[in-house]
Coordinates of C-alpha atoms and ligand atoms in Angstrom, one line a residue:
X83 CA 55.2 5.2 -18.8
X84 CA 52.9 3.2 -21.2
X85 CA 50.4 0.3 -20.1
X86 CA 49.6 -2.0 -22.5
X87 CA 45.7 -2.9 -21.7
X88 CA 43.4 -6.1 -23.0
X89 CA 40.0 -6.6 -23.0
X90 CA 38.1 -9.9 -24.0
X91 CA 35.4 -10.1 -21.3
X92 CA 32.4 -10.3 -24.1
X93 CA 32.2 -10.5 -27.5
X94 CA 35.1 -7.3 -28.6
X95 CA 39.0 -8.0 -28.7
X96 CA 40.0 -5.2 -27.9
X97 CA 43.9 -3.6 -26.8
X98 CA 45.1 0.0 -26.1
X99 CA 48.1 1.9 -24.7
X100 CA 47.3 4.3 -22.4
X101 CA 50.0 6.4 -20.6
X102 CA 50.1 7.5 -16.5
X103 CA 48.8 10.9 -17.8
X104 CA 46.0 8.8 -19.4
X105 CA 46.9 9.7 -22.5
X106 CA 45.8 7.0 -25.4
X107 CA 48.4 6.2 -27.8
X108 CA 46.6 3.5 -29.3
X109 CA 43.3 1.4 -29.3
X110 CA 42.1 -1.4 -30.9
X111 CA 38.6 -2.8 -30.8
X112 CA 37.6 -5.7 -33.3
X113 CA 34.2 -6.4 -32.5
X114 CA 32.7 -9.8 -33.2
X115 CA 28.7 -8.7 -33.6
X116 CA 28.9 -10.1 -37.0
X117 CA 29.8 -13.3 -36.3
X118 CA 27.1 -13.2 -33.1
X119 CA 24.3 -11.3 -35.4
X120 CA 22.0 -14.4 -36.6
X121 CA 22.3 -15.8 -33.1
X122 CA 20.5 -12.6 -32.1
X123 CA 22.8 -13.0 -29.0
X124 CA 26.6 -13.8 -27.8
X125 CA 27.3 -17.5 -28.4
X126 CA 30.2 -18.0 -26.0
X127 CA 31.8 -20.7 -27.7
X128 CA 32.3 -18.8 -30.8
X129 CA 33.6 -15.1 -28.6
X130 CA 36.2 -17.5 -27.4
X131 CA 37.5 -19.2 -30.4
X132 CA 37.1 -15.7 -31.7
X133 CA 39.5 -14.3 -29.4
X134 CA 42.1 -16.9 -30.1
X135 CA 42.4 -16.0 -33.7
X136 CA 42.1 -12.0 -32.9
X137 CA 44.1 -11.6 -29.7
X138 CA 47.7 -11.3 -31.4
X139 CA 47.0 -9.1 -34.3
X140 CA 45.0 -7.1 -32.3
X141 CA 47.8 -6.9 -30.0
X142 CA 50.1 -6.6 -33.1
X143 CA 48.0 -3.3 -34.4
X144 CA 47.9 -1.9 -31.4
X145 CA 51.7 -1.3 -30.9
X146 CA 51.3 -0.6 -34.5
X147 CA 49.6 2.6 -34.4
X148 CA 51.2 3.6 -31.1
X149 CA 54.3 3.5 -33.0
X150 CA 55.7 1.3 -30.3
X151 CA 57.6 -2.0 -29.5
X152 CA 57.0 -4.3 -27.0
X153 CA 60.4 -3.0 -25.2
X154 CA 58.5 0.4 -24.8
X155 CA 55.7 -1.1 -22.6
X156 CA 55.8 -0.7 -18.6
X157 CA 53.6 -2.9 -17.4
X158 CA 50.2 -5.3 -18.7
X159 CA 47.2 -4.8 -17.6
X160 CA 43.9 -7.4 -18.3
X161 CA 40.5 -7.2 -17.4
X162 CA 39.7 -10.3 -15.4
X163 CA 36.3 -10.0 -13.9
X164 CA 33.6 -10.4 -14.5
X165 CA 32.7 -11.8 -17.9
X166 CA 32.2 -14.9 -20.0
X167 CA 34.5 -17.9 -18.7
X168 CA 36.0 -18.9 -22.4
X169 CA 36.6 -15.0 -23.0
X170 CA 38.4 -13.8 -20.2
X171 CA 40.8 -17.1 -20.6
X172 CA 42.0 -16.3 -23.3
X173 CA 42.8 -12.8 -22.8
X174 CA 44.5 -13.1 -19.3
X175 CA 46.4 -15.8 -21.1
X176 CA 47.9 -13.2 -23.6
X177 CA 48.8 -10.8 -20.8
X178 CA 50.6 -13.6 -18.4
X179 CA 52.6 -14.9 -21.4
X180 CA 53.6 -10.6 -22.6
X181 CA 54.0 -9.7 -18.5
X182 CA 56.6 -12.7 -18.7
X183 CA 58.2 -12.6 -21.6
X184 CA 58.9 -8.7 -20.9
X185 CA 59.8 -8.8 -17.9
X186 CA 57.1 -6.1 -16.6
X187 CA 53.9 -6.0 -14.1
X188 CA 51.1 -7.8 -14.6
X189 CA 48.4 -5.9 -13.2
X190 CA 44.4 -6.6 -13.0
X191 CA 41.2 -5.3 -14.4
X192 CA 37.5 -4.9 -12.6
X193 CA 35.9 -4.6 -16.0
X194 CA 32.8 -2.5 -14.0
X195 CA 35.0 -0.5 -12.7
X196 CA 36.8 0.4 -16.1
X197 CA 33.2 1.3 -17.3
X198 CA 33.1 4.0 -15.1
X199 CA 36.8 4.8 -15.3
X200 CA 35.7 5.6 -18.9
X201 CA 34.3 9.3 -17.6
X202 CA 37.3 9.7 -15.5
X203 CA 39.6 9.3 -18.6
X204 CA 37.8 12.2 -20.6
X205 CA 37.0 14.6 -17.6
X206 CA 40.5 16.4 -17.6
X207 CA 41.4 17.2 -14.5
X208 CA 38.0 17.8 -12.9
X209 CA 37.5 15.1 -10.2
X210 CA 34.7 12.4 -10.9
X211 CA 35.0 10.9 -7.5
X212 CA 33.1 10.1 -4.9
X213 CA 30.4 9.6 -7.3
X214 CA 27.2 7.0 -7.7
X215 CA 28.5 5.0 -10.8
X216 CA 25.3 3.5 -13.2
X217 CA 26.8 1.0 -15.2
X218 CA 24.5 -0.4 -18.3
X219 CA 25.6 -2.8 -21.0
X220 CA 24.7 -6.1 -21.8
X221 CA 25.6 -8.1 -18.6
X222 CA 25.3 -5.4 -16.1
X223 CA 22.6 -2.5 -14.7
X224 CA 24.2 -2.1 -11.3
X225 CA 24.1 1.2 -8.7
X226 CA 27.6 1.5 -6.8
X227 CA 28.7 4.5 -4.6
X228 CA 31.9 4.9 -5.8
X229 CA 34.4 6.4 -3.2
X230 CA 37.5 6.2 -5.5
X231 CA 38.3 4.6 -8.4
X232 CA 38.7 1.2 -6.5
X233 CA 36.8 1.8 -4.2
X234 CA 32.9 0.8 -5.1
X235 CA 30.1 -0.3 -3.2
X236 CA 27.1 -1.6 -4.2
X237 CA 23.6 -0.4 -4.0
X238 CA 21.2 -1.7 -6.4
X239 CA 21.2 -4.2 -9.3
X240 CA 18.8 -5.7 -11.8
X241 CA 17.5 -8.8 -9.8
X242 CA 16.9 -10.6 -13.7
X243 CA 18.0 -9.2 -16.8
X244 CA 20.4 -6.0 -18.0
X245 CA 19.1 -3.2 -19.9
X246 CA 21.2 -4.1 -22.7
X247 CA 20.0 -8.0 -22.4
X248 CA 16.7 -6.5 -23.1
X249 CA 17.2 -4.1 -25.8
X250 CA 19.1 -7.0 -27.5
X251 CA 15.9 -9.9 -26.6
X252 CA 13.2 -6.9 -27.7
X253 CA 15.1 -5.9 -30.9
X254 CA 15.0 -9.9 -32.0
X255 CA 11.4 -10.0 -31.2
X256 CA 10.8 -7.0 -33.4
X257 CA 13.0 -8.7 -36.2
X258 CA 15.2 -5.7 -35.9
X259 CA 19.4 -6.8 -36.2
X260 CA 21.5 -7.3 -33.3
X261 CA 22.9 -5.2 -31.2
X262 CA 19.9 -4.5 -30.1
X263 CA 20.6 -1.1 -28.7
X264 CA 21.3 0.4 -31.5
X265 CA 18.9 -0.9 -33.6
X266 CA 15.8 -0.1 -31.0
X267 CA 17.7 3.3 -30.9
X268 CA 16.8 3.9 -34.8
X269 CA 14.0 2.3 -34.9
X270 CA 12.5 4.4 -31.9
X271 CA 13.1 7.5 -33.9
X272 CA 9.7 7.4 -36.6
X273 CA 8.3 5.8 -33.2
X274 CA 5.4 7.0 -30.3
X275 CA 7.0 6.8 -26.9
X276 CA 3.0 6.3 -25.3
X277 CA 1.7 4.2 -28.2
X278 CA 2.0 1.1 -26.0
X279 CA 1.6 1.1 -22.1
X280 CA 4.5 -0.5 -20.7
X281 CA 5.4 -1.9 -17.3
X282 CA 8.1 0.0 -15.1
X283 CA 9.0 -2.0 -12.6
X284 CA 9.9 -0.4 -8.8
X285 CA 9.5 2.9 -10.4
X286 CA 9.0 5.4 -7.2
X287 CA 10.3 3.1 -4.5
X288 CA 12.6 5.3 -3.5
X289 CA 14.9 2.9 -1.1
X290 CA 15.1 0.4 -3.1
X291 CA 17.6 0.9 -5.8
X292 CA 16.9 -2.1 -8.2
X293 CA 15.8 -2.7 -11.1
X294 CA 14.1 -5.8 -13.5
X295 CA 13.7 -6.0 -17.1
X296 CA 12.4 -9.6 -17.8
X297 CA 8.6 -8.2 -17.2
X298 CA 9.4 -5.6 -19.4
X299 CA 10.6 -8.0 -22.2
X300 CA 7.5 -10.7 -21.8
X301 CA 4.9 -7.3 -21.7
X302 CA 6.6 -6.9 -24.9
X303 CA 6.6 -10.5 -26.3
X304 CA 2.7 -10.3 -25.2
X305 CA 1.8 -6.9 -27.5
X306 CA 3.3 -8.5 -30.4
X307 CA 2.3 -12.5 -29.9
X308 CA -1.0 -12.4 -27.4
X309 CA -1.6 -14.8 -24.8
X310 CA -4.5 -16.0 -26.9
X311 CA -1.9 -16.9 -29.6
X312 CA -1.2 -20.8 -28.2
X313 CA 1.6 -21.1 -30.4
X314 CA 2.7 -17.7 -29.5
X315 CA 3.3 -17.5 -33.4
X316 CA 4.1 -13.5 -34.0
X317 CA 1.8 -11.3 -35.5
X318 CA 2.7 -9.3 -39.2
X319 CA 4.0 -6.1 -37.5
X320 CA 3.7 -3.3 -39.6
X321 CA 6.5 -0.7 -40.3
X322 CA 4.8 1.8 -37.5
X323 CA 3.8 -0.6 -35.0
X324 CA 7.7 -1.9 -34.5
X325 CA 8.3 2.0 -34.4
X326 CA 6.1 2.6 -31.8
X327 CA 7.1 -0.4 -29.8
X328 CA 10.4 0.2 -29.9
X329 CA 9.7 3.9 -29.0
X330 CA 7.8 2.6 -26.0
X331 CA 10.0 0.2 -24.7
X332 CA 12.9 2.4 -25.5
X333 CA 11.0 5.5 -22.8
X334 CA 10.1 2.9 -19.9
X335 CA 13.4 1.5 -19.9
X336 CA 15.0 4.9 -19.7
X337 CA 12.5 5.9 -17.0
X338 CA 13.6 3.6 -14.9
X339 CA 17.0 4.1 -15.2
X340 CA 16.8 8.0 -14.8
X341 CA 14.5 7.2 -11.9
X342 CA 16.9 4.7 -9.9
X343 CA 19.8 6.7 -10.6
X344 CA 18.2 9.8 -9.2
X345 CA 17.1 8.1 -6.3
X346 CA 20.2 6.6 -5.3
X347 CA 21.6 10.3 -5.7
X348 CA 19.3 11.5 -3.3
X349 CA 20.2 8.3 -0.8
X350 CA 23.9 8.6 -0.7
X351 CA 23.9 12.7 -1.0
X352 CA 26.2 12.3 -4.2
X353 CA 25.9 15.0 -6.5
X354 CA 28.6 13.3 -8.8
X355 CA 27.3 10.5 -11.6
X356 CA 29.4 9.0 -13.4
X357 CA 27.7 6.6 -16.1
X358 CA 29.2 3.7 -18.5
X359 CA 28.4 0.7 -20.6
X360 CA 26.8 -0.2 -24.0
X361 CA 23.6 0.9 -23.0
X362 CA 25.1 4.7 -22.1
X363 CA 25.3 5.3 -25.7
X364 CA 21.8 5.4 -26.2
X365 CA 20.5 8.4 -27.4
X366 CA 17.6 9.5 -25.8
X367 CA 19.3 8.0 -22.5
X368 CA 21.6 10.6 -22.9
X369 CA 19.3 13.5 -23.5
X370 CA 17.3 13.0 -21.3
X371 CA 20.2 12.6 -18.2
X372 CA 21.6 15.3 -19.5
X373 CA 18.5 17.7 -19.2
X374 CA 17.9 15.8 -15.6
X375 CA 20.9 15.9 -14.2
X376 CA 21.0 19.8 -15.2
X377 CA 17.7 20.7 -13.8
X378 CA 19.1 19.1 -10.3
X379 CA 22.4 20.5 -10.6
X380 CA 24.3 16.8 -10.4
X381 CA 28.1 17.0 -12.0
X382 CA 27.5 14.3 -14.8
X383 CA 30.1 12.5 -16.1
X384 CA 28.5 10.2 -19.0
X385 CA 31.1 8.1 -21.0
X386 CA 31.8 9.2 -24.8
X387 CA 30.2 7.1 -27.5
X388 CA 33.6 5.4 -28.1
X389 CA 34.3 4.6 -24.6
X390 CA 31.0 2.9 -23.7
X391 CA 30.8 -0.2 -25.8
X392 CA 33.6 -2.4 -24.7
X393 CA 37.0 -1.2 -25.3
X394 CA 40.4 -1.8 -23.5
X395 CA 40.9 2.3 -23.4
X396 CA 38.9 1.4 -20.3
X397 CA 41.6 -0.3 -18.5
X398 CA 43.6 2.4 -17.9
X399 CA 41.9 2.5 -14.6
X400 CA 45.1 -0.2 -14.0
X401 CA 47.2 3.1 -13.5
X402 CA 45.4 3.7 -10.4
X403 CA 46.4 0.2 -9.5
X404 CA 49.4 0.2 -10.6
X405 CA 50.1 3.6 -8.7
X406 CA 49.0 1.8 -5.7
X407 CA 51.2 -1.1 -5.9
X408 CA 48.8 -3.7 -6.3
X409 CA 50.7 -5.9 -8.6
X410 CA 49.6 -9.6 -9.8
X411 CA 52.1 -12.9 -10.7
X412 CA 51.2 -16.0 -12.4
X413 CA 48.4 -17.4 -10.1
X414 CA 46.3 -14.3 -11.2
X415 CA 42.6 -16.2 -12.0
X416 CA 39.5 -15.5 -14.0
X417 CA 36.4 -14.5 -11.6
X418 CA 33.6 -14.8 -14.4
X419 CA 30.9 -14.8 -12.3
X420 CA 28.6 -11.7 -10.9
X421 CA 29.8 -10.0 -8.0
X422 CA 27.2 -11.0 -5.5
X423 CA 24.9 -8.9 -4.5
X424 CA 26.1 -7.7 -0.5
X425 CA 29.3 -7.3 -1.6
X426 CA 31.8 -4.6 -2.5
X427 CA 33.4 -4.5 -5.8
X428 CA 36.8 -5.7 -5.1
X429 CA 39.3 -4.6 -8.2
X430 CA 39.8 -7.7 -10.0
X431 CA 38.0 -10.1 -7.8
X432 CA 35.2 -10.0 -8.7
Ligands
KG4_71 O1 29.3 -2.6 -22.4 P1 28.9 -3.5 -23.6 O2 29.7 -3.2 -24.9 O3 29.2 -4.9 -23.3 C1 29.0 -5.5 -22.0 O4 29.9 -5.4 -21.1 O5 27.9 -6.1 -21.9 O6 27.4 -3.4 -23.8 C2 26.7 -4.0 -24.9 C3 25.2 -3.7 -24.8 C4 24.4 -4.5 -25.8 O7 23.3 -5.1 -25.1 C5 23.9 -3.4 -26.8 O8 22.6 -3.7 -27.3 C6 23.8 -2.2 -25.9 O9 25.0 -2.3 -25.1 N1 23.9 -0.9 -26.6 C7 22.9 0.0 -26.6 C8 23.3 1.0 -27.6 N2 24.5 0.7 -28.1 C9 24.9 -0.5 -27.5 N3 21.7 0.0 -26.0 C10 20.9 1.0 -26.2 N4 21.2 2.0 -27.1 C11 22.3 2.1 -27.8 N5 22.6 3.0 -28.6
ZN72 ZN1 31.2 -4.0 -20.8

């Protein structure tokens, strides 16, 4: 059986066909960061329109390279929640209009959920769940005991910015390109991980599994501009300095994110992780988990480079919906918004 899957909660249009032995025939991702890159940030309004003109030939391709038609395809499946209103429009609107016109289910997408469902996809047939589920990208730096594949609950989230929101605010304020991740990443590289003392915020209260970025950012904002600068006008950073502030910020935002995770490990008696998002495919990040989560003997289950960005691979976590009989018509909505914060992660409503 073959699911045809779409993703356009952000800034990537992105398809795939994944099989019920999650097997990928085909994926698609055309990212829009150029068009986003001298905004230093996702301009909604220009993801959508972007979507419009990408949906179909990304679509198109997809069955391309699978070397399939559109008669081949069992059911659709479309991530729905949560994301940016414009995006996810226009992407459920593809997915109605194929689920119709071929006569097959239409099934919905938690795109958190497919973050995590990334690790399950390239574990084989070890099992990932129950696990405590990290997810960090742009949007999103959320804690959820994970039961089952639709079955989260959450236990911590930032209470201001992502991790990737700041990687993407700190890499503008270091006139470094956006994404920010990946940029900070290199950068960090030549850089001093103590050259600049940075805050951590909540780092060592144990039973409380959130986290905050925004102090983070403005301690940043301050090394550079100085709150005796009125006009906050930047100082000339030198090739070394936006090394070592890089490398710095890069270490206290991993800290806390190795800290929280591990603490939330310890609180639910998990010794499955499973982690996913943009931010996953940070290098040190990954090191450094990996040597952790070793050292405490926790299973991990980090996402592959290619699976952490946004992609619609992702989606085949719709098999487990689909398996389950949880079908969708017509009146299937967007649920942009973030799931708030006392409640459960409820597949595709968000
Ligand atoms: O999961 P994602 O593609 O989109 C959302 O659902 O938000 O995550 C995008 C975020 C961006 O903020 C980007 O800067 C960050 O992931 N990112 C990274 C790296 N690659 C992407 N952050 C740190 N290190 C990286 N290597
Ligand atoms: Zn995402």
């Amino acid at each position: 059986m073959h699911i045809l899957t779409i993703e356009t909660t952000c800034d990537e249009t992105a398809a795939a066909i994944v099989t019920d032995q999650l097997e990928v025939k085909a994926s698609v991702v055309a990212s829009q960061d150029d068009l986003h890159r001298r905004f230093g940030g996702v301009v909604p309004e220009i993801a959508s329109r972007a979507h419009l003109e990408r949906i179909l030939p990304v679509i198109h391709e997809t069955l391309q390279r699978a070397n399939l038609t559109l008669a081949d395809i069992d059911a659709v499946a479309v991530a729905n929640t949560p994301g940016l209103a414009g995006s996810l429009l226009v992407g459920l609107a593809a997915a109605k209009a194929l689920s119709l016109a071929i006569s097959k289910p239409l099934l919905a997408v938690n795109h958190l959920q497919a973050h995590i469902y990334a690790c399950r996809i390239t574990a084989g047939s070890d099992d990932v769940f129950p696990c405590v589920g990290l997810i960090i990208s742009g949007g999103h730096t959320s804690l959820y005991r994970c039961q089952g594949p639709l079955d989260f609950t959450l236990l911590g989230a930032t209470i201001d910015d992502a991790a990737g929101e700041a990687f993407d605010k700190v890499a503008a304020m270091l006139g470094l390109s956006y994404p920010g991740g990946p940029s900070i990443q290199k950068a960090a590289e030549g850089g001093n991980t103590h050259a600049y003392a940075l805050p951590r915020s909540f780092l060592g209260e144990d039973d409380r599994l959130d986290f905050s970025f925004s102090g983070l950012k403005t301690a940043v904002r301050y090394r550079i501009a100085g709150p005796g600068r009125p006009d906050f006008s930047q100082i000339e950073l030198g090739p070394q300095q936006v090394a070592d502030l890089a490398a710095s910020f890069q270490e206290a935002v991993v800290d806390v994110l190795l800290d929280k995770t591990f603490a939330a490990l310890r609180l639910t008696g998990l010794q499955k992780l499973c982690v996913g998002g943009g931010v996953a495919a940070n290098a040190r990040f990954r090191m450094r988990l990996q040597e952790e989560s070793a050292a405490r003997d926790v299973r991990l289950h980090i996402a592959p480079l290619n699976l952490c960005t946004d992609n619609a691979v992702m989606g085949a976590i719709a098999i487990e919906r689909y398996k389950a009989g949880l079908f969708e018509d017509l009146s299937l909505e967007i649920y942009p918004g973030l799931v708030r914060r006392q409640d459960s992660l409820q597949p595709g409503r968000g």
